[in-house]
Amino acid sequence: MAGETILVVDDAPVNLKLAAAVLRSEYYKVHLASSAEEALVTLRTMLPDLLLLDLQLPGMNGLELAQLLRQDSRTRTMLIVALTAAAVPGTEQLAYEAGCDGFIAKPIDTRNLGTRLRHFLDGQPAPELAAAPVAAPLSLSGPEMDALRRSFLA
């Protein structure tokens, strides 16, 4: 079932725009934050179904934010999926130890991001990348995609 709310936390504007465009095209409600501190402010007024969390953030990093959220009774059971470009050995284990429910390495594969998050939302193990179905090329349009294309070209 689409329509769940996802809060994406990433300090790179292009990554935020890309994730938002992909997830909105799959009918998720998407909120964005560019830092852990901004995410905490957002979480005061809304509780998403899933938090897609970059681990490398300025100030408080994603691991620290995940640990903090697990200590709060209001956010303790919220789904947290780590997202990082620093997928070196041990990073995934650190994410799980910090309280993350899942792990996705960057660059984001736009063809299966929604499917992978759907598995987490449905309480199923996420499919392995090799086993993920090959989807048709992503076709996004509209002002959000035009802005994303301009960002890449700049």
mmCIF file with all atom_site columns, C-alpha atoms in Angstrom:
data_model
loop_
_atom_site.group_PDB
_atom_site.id
_atom_site.type_symbol
_atom_site.label_atom_id
_atom_site.label_alt_id
_atom_site.label_comp_id
_atom_site.label_asym_id
_atom_site.label_entity_id
_atom_site.label_seq_id
_atom_site.pdbx_PDB_ins_code
_atom_site.Cartn_x
_atom_site.Cartn_y
_atom_site.Cartn_z
_atom_site.occupancy
_atom_site.B_iso_or_equiv
_atom_site.pdbx_formal_charge
_atom_site.auth_seq_id
_atom_site.auth_comp_id
_atom_site.auth_asym_id
_atom_site.auth_atom_id
_atom_site.pdbx_PDB_model_num
ATOM 1   C CA . MET A 1 1   ? 0.000  0.000   0.000   1.00 0.00 ? 1   MET A CA 1
ATOM 2   C CA . ALA A 1 2   ? 1.500  3.326   -1.003  1.00 0.00 ? 2   ALA A CA 1
ATOM 3   C CA . GLY A 1 3   ? 0.832  6.552   0.799   1.00 0.00 ? 3   GLY A CA 1
ATOM 4   C CA . GLU A 1 4   ? 3.068  6.000   3.806   1.00 0.00 ? 4   GLU A CA 1
ATOM 5   C CA . THR A 1 5   ? 5.134  8.906   5.046   1.00 0.00 ? 5   THR A CA 1
ATOM 6   C CA . ILE A 1 6   ? 8.904  8.804   4.633   1.00 0.00 ? 6   ILE A CA 1
ATOM 7   C CA . LEU A 1 7   ? 11.320 11.345  6.105   1.00 0.00 ? 7   LEU A CA 1
ATOM 8   C CA . VAL A 1 8   ? 14.545 11.492  4.085   1.00 0.00 ? 8   VAL A CA 1
ATOM 9   C CA . VAL A 1 9   ? 17.567 12.958  5.884   1.00 0.00 ? 9   VAL A CA 1
ATOM 10  C CA . ASP A 1 10  ? 20.578 13.769  3.694   1.00 0.00 ? 10  ASP A CA 1
ATOM 11  C CA . ASP A 1 11  ? 22.901 16.767  3.576   1.00 0.00 ? 11  ASP A CA 1
ATOM 12  C CA . ALA A 1 12  ? 23.311 16.634  -0.222  1.00 0.00 ? 12  ALA A CA 1
ATOM 13  C CA . PRO A 1 13  ? 20.517 18.611  -1.937  1.00 0.00 ? 13  PRO A CA 1
ATOM 14  C CA . VAL A 1 14  ? 20.739 16.499  -5.102  1.00 0.00 ? 14  VAL A CA 1
ATOM 15  C CA . ASN A 1 15  ? 20.284 13.291  -3.084  1.00 0.00 ? 15  ASN A CA 1
ATOM 16  C CA . LEU A 1 16  ? 17.249 14.788  -1.340  1.00 0.00 ? 16  LEU A CA 1
ATOM 17  C CA . LYS A 1 17  ? 15.697 15.823  -4.644  1.00 0.00 ? 17  LYS A CA 1
ATOM 18  C CA . LEU A 1 18  ? 16.388 12.449  -6.261  1.00 0.00 ? 18  LEU A CA 1
ATOM 19  C CA . ALA A 1 19  ? 14.973 10.452  -3.336  1.00 0.00 ? 19  ALA A CA 1
ATOM 20  C CA . ALA A 1 20  ? 11.929 12.738  -3.164  1.00 0.00 ? 20  ALA A CA 1
ATOM 21  C CA . ALA A 1 21  ? 11.238 12.429  -6.897  1.00 0.00 ? 21  ALA A CA 1
ATOM 22  C CA . VAL A 1 22  ? 11.576 8.636   -6.870  1.00 0.00 ? 22  VAL A CA 1
ATOM 23  C CA . LEU A 1 23  ? 9.491  8.092   -3.748  1.00 0.00 ? 23  LEU A CA 1
ATOM 24  C CA . ARG A 1 24  ? 6.770  10.575  -4.721  1.00 0.00 ? 24  ARG A CA 1
ATOM 25  C CA . SER A 1 25  ? 6.491  8.860   -8.116  1.00 0.00 ? 25  SER A CA 1
ATOM 26  C CA . GLU A 1 26  ? 5.630  5.718   -6.129  1.00 0.00 ? 26  GLU A CA 1
ATOM 27  C CA . TYR A 1 27  ? 2.985  7.647   -4.156  1.00 0.00 ? 27  TYR A CA 1
ATOM 28  C CA . TYR A 1 28  ? 4.807  7.963   -0.837  1.00 0.00 ? 28  TYR A CA 1
ATOM 29  C CA . LYS A 1 29  ? 4.381  11.154  1.180   1.00 0.00 ? 29  LYS A CA 1
ATOM 30  C CA . VAL A 1 30  ? 7.884  12.562  1.472   1.00 0.00 ? 30  VAL A CA 1
ATOM 31  C CA . HIS A 1 31  ? 9.368  15.037  3.945   1.00 0.00 ? 31  HIS A CA 1
ATOM 32  C CA . LEU A 1 32  ? 12.969 16.208  3.694   1.00 0.00 ? 32  LEU A CA 1
ATOM 33  C CA . ALA A 1 33  ? 15.626 17.278  6.186   1.00 0.00 ? 33  ALA A CA 1
ATOM 34  C CA . SER A 1 34  ? 19.223 18.259  5.427   1.00 0.00 ? 34  SER A CA 1
ATOM 35  C CA . SER A 1 35  ? 20.646 17.574  8.905   1.00 0.00 ? 35  SER A CA 1
ATOM 36  C CA . ALA A 1 36  ? 20.006 15.507  12.009  1.00 0.00 ? 36  ALA A CA 1
ATOM 37  C CA . GLU A 1 37  ? 19.013 18.646  13.857  1.00 0.00 ? 37  GLU A CA 1
ATOM 38  C CA . GLU A 1 38  ? 16.454 19.558  11.178  1.00 0.00 ? 38  GLU A CA 1
ATOM 39  C CA . ALA A 1 39  ? 15.105 15.987  11.321  1.00 0.00 ? 39  ALA A CA 1
ATOM 40  C CA . LEU A 1 40  ? 14.640 16.294  15.098  1.00 0.00 ? 40  LEU A CA 1
ATOM 41  C CA . VAL A 1 41  ? 12.642 19.500  14.607  1.00 0.00 ? 41  VAL A CA 1
ATOM 42  C CA . THR A 1 42  ? 10.457 17.770  11.997  1.00 0.00 ? 42  THR A CA 1
ATOM 43  C CA . LEU A 1 43  ? 9.967  14.751  14.259  1.00 0.00 ? 43  LEU A CA 1
ATOM 44  C CA . ARG A 1 44  ? 8.502  16.984  16.972  1.00 0.00 ? 44  ARG A CA 1
ATOM 45  C CA . THR A 1 45  ? 5.382  17.517  14.864  1.00 0.00 ? 45  THR A CA 1
ATOM 46  C CA . MET A 1 46  ? 5.128  14.346  12.780  1.00 0.00 ? 46  MET A CA 1
ATOM 47  C CA . LEU A 1 47  ? 6.087  10.700  13.030  1.00 0.00 ? 47  LEU A CA 1
ATOM 48  C CA . PRO A 1 48  ? 6.894  9.116   9.666   1.00 0.00 ? 48  PRO A CA 1
ATOM 49  C CA . ASP A 1 49  ? 6.347  5.479   8.822   1.00 0.00 ? 49  ASP A CA 1
ATOM 50  C CA . LEU A 1 50  ? 10.015 5.244   7.830   1.00 0.00 ? 50  LEU A CA 1
ATOM 51  C CA . LEU A 1 51  ? 13.142 7.365   8.254   1.00 0.00 ? 51  LEU A CA 1
ATOM 52  C CA . LEU A 1 52  ? 15.667 7.086   5.400   1.00 0.00 ? 52  LEU A CA 1
ATOM 53  C CA . LEU A 1 53  ? 18.818 8.316   7.098   1.00 0.00 ? 53  LEU A CA 1
ATOM 54  C CA . ASP A 1 54  ? 22.177 9.261   5.611   1.00 0.00 ? 54  ASP A CA 1
ATOM 55  C CA . LEU A 1 55  ? 24.909 8.262   8.046   1.00 0.00 ? 55  LEU A CA 1
ATOM 56  C CA . GLN A 1 56  ? 27.359 10.985  7.069   1.00 0.00 ? 56  GLN A CA 1
ATOM 57  C CA . LEU A 1 57  ? 25.760 14.217  8.194   1.00 0.00 ? 57  LEU A CA 1
ATOM 58  C CA . PRO A 1 58  ? 27.380 17.424  9.419   1.00 0.00 ? 58  PRO A CA 1
ATOM 59  C CA . GLY A 1 59  ? 27.109 17.993  13.165  1.00 0.00 ? 59  GLY A CA 1
ATOM 60  C CA . MET A 1 60  ? 25.247 15.034  14.633  1.00 0.00 ? 60  MET A CA 1
ATOM 61  C CA . ASN A 1 61  ? 25.803 12.084  12.299  1.00 0.00 ? 61  ASN A CA 1
ATOM 62  C CA . GLY A 1 62  ? 23.202 9.509   11.320  1.00 0.00 ? 62  GLY A CA 1
ATOM 63  C CA . LEU A 1 63  ? 24.436 6.884   13.785  1.00 0.00 ? 63  LEU A CA 1
ATOM 64  C CA . GLU A 1 64  ? 24.079 9.340   16.654  1.00 0.00 ? 64  GLU A CA 1
ATOM 65  C CA . LEU A 1 65  ? 20.608 10.338  15.483  1.00 0.00 ? 65  LEU A CA 1
ATOM 66  C CA . ALA A 1 66  ? 19.501 6.699   15.251  1.00 0.00 ? 66  ALA A CA 1
ATOM 67  C CA . GLN A 1 67  ? 20.742 6.034   18.791  1.00 0.00 ? 67  GLN A CA 1
ATOM 68  C CA . LEU A 1 68  ? 18.952 9.127   20.074  1.00 0.00 ? 68  LEU A CA 1
ATOM 69  C CA . LEU A 1 69  ? 15.686 8.131   18.386  1.00 0.00 ? 69  LEU A CA 1
ATOM 70  C CA . ARG A 1 70  ? 15.867 4.631   19.878  1.00 0.00 ? 70  ARG A CA 1
ATOM 71  C CA . GLN A 1 71  ? 16.077 6.167   23.362  1.00 0.00 ? 71  GLN A CA 1
ATOM 72  C CA . ASP A 1 72  ? 12.900 8.225   22.877  1.00 0.00 ? 72  ASP A CA 1
ATOM 73  C CA . SER A 1 73  ? 9.658  6.364   23.635  1.00 0.00 ? 73  SER A CA 1
ATOM 74  C CA . ARG A 1 74  ? 7.866  8.262   20.856  1.00 0.00 ? 74  ARG A CA 1
ATOM 75  C CA . THR A 1 75  ? 10.318 7.260   18.097  1.00 0.00 ? 75  THR A CA 1
ATOM 76  C CA . ARG A 1 76  ? 11.657 3.996   19.523  1.00 0.00 ? 76  ARG A CA 1
ATOM 77  C CA . THR A 1 77  ? 9.733  1.744   17.130  1.00 0.00 ? 77  THR A CA 1
ATOM 78  C CA . MET A 1 78  ? 9.938  3.942   14.027  1.00 0.00 ? 78  MET A CA 1
ATOM 79  C CA . LEU A 1 79  ? 11.552 2.184   11.070  1.00 0.00 ? 79  LEU A CA 1
ATOM 80  C CA . ILE A 1 80  ? 15.027 3.564   10.357  1.00 0.00 ? 80  ILE A CA 1
ATOM 81  C CA . VAL A 1 81  ? 16.902 2.624   7.194   1.00 0.00 ? 81  VAL A CA 1
ATOM 82  C CA . ALA A 1 82  ? 20.525 3.749   6.960   1.00 0.00 ? 82  ALA A CA 1
ATOM 83  C CA . LEU A 1 83  ? 21.749 5.211   3.701   1.00 0.00 ? 83  LEU A CA 1
ATOM 84  C CA . THR A 1 84  ? 25.441 5.790   3.057   1.00 0.00 ? 84  THR A CA 1
ATOM 85  C CA . ALA A 1 85  ? 28.121 6.172   0.438   1.00 0.00 ? 85  ALA A CA 1
ATOM 86  C CA . ALA A 1 86  ? 30.683 4.975   3.012   1.00 0.00 ? 86  ALA A CA 1
ATOM 87  C CA . ALA A 1 87  ? 29.765 1.312   2.694   1.00 0.00 ? 87  ALA A CA 1
ATOM 88  C CA . VAL A 1 88  ? 33.125 0.053   3.939   1.00 0.00 ? 88  VAL A CA 1
ATOM 89  C CA . PRO A 1 89  ? 33.337 -3.212  5.885   1.00 0.00 ? 89  PRO A CA 1
ATOM 90  C CA . GLY A 1 90  ? 31.782 -2.750  9.299   1.00 0.00 ? 90  GLY A CA 1
ATOM 91  C CA . THR A 1 91  ? 29.576 0.228   8.407   1.00 0.00 ? 91  THR A CA 1
ATOM 92  C CA . GLU A 1 92  ? 26.460 -1.886  8.043   1.00 0.00 ? 92  GLU A CA 1
ATOM 93  C CA . GLN A 1 93  ? 27.073 -3.541  11.422  1.00 0.00 ? 93  GLN A CA 1
ATOM 94  C CA . LEU A 1 94  ? 27.567 -0.110  13.035  1.00 0.00 ? 94  LEU A CA 1
ATOM 95  C CA . ALA A 1 95  ? 24.229 0.994   11.574  1.00 0.00 ? 95  ALA A CA 1
ATOM 96  C CA . TYR A 1 96  ? 22.433 -2.020  13.050  1.00 0.00 ? 96  TYR A CA 1
ATOM 97  C CA . GLU A 1 97  ? 24.144 -1.508  16.415  1.00 0.00 ? 97  GLU A CA 1
ATOM 98  C CA . ALA A 1 98  ? 22.963 2.126   16.409  1.00 0.00 ? 98  ALA A CA 1
ATOM 99  C CA . GLY A 1 99  ? 19.379 0.934   15.993  1.00 0.00 ? 99  GLY A CA 1
ATOM 100 C CA . CYS A 1 100 ? 18.805 0.963   12.229  1.00 0.00 ? 100 CYS A CA 1
ATOM 101 C CA . ASP A 1 101 ? 16.395 -1.608  10.808  1.00 0.00 ? 101 ASP A CA 1
ATOM 102 C CA . GLY A 1 102 ? 17.972 -1.704  7.380   1.00 0.00 ? 102 GLY A CA 1
ATOM 103 C CA . PHE A 1 103 ? 20.906 -0.561  5.293   1.00 0.00 ? 103 PHE A CA 1
ATOM 104 C CA . ILE A 1 104 ? 21.158 0.763   1.721   1.00 0.00 ? 104 ILE A CA 1
ATOM 105 C CA . ALA A 1 105 ? 24.445 1.708   0.080   1.00 0.00 ? 105 ALA A CA 1
ATOM 106 C CA . LYS A 1 106 ? 24.693 4.715   -2.221  1.00 0.00 ? 106 LYS A CA 1
ATOM 107 C CA . PRO A 1 107 ? 24.456 5.447   -5.024  1.00 0.00 ? 107 PRO A CA 1
ATOM 108 C CA . ILE A 1 108 ? 20.730 4.930   -4.777  1.00 0.00 ? 108 ILE A CA 1
ATOM 109 C CA . ASP A 1 109 ? 19.389 2.507   -7.361  1.00 0.00 ? 109 ASP A CA 1
ATOM 110 C CA . THR A 1 110 ? 16.276 4.407   -8.395  1.00 0.00 ? 110 THR A CA 1
ATOM 111 C CA . ARG A 1 111 ? 14.855 1.273   -10.039 1.00 0.00 ? 111 ARG A CA 1
ATOM 112 C CA . ASN A 1 112 ? 14.424 -0.565  -6.761  1.00 0.00 ? 112 ASN A CA 1
ATOM 113 C CA . LEU A 1 113 ? 14.472 2.013   -3.939  1.00 0.00 ? 113 LEU A CA 1
ATOM 114 C CA . GLY A 1 114 ? 10.708 1.999   -3.527  1.00 0.00 ? 114 GLY A CA 1
ATOM 115 C CA . THR A 1 115 ? 10.587 -1.807  -3.588  1.00 0.00 ? 115 THR A CA 1
ATOM 116 C CA . ARG A 1 116 ? 13.310 -2.102  -0.971  1.00 0.00 ? 116 ARG A CA 1
ATOM 117 C CA . LEU A 1 117 ? 11.562 0.391   1.316   1.00 0.00 ? 117 LEU A CA 1
ATOM 118 C CA . ARG A 1 118 ? 8.228  -1.378  0.723   1.00 0.00 ? 118 ARG A CA 1
ATOM 119 C CA . HIS A 1 119 ? 9.762  -4.563  2.135   1.00 0.00 ? 119 HIS A CA 1
ATOM 120 C CA . PHE A 1 120 ? 10.789 -2.738  5.310   1.00 0.00 ? 120 PHE A CA 1
ATOM 121 C CA . LEU A 1 121 ? 7.361  -1.135  5.648   1.00 0.00 ? 121 LEU A CA 1
ATOM 122 C CA . ASP A 1 122 ? 5.683  -4.515  5.214   1.00 0.00 ? 122 ASP A CA 1
ATOM 123 C CA . GLY A 1 123 ? 7.970  -6.111  7.824   1.00 0.00 ? 123 GLY A CA 1
ATOM 124 C CA . GLN A 1 124 ? 9.723  -8.333  5.307   1.00 0.00 ? 124 GLN A CA 1
ATOM 125 C CA . PRO A 1 125 ? 13.447 -8.738  4.792   1.00 0.00 ? 125 PRO A CA 1
ATOM 126 C CA . ALA A 1 126 ? 14.726 -6.460  2.061   1.00 0.00 ? 126 ALA A CA 1
ATOM 127 C CA . PRO A 1 127 ? 15.580 -8.265  -1.172  1.00 0.00 ? 127 PRO A CA 1
ATOM 128 C CA . GLU A 1 128 ? 19.236 -8.645  -2.018  1.00 0.00 ? 128 GLU A CA 1
ATOM 129 C CA . LEU A 1 129 ? 20.367 -6.358  -4.815  1.00 0.00 ? 129 LEU A CA 1
ATOM 130 C CA . ALA A 1 130 ? 21.223 -9.276  -7.084  1.00 0.00 ? 130 ALA A CA 1
ATOM 131 C CA . ALA A 1 131 ? 17.753 -10.740 -6.609  1.00 0.00 ? 131 ALA A CA 1
ATOM 132 C CA . ALA A 1 132 ? 15.917 -7.472  -7.171  1.00 0.00 ? 132 ALA A CA 1
ATOM 133 C CA . PRO A 1 133 ? 13.716 -7.494  -10.250 1.00 0.00 ? 133 PRO A CA 1
ATOM 134 C CA . VAL A 1 134 ? 14.939 -5.469  -13.161 1.00 0.00 ? 134 VAL A CA 1
ATOM 135 C CA . ALA A 1 135 ? 12.519 -2.631  -13.574 1.00 0.00 ? 135 ALA A CA 1
ATOM 136 C CA . ALA A 1 136 ? 11.883 -0.481  -16.565 1.00 0.00 ? 136 ALA A CA 1
ATOM 137 C CA . PRO A 1 137 ? 13.996 2.672   -16.665 1.00 0.00 ? 137 PRO A CA 1
ATOM 138 C CA . LEU A 1 138 ? 12.690 5.301   -14.289 1.00 0.00 ? 138 LEU A CA 1
ATOM 139 C CA . SER A 1 139 ? 10.623 7.859   -16.079 1.00 0.00 ? 139 SER A CA 1
ATOM 140 C CA . LEU A 1 140 ? 9.922  10.942  -14.046 1.00 0.00 ? 140 LEU A CA 1
ATOM 141 C CA . SER A 1 141 ? 8.564  14.196  -15.285 1.00 0.00 ? 141 SER A CA 1
ATOM 142 C CA . GLY A 1 142 ? 7.344  17.467  -13.960 1.00 0.00 ? 142 GLY A CA 1
ATOM 143 C CA . PRO A 1 143 ? 8.961  20.420  -12.234 1.00 0.00 ? 143 PRO A CA 1
ATOM 144 C CA . GLU A 1 144 ? 10.733 18.324  -9.593  1.00 0.00 ? 144 GLU A CA 1
ATOM 145 C CA . MET A 1 145 ? 12.510 16.256  -12.246 1.00 0.00 ? 145 MET A CA 1
ATOM 146 C CA . ASP A 1 146 ? 13.328 19.334  -14.329 1.00 0.00 ? 146 ASP A CA 1
ATOM 147 C CA . ALA A 1 147 ? 14.961 20.930  -11.277 1.00 0.00 ? 147 ALA A CA 1
ATOM 148 C CA . LEU A 1 148 ? 16.911 17.735  -10.634 1.00 0.00 ? 148 LEU A CA 1
ATOM 149 C CA . ARG A 1 149 ? 18.157 17.647  -14.236 1.00 0.00 ? 149 ARG A CA 1
ATOM 150 C CA . ARG A 1 150 ? 19.263 21.293  -13.974 1.00 0.00 ? 150 ARG A CA 1
ATOM 151 C CA . SER A 1 151 ? 21.147 20.471  -10.743 1.00 0.00 ? 151 SER A CA 1
ATOM 152 C CA . PHE A 1 152 ? 23.011 17.632  -12.426 1.00 0.00 ? 152 PHE A CA 1
ATOM 153 C CA . LEU A 1 153 ? 23.883 19.774  -15.436 1.00 0.00 ? 153 LEU A CA 1
ATOM 154 C CA . ALA A 1 154 ? 25.139 22.607  -13.239 1.00 0.00 ? 154 ALA A CA 1
#
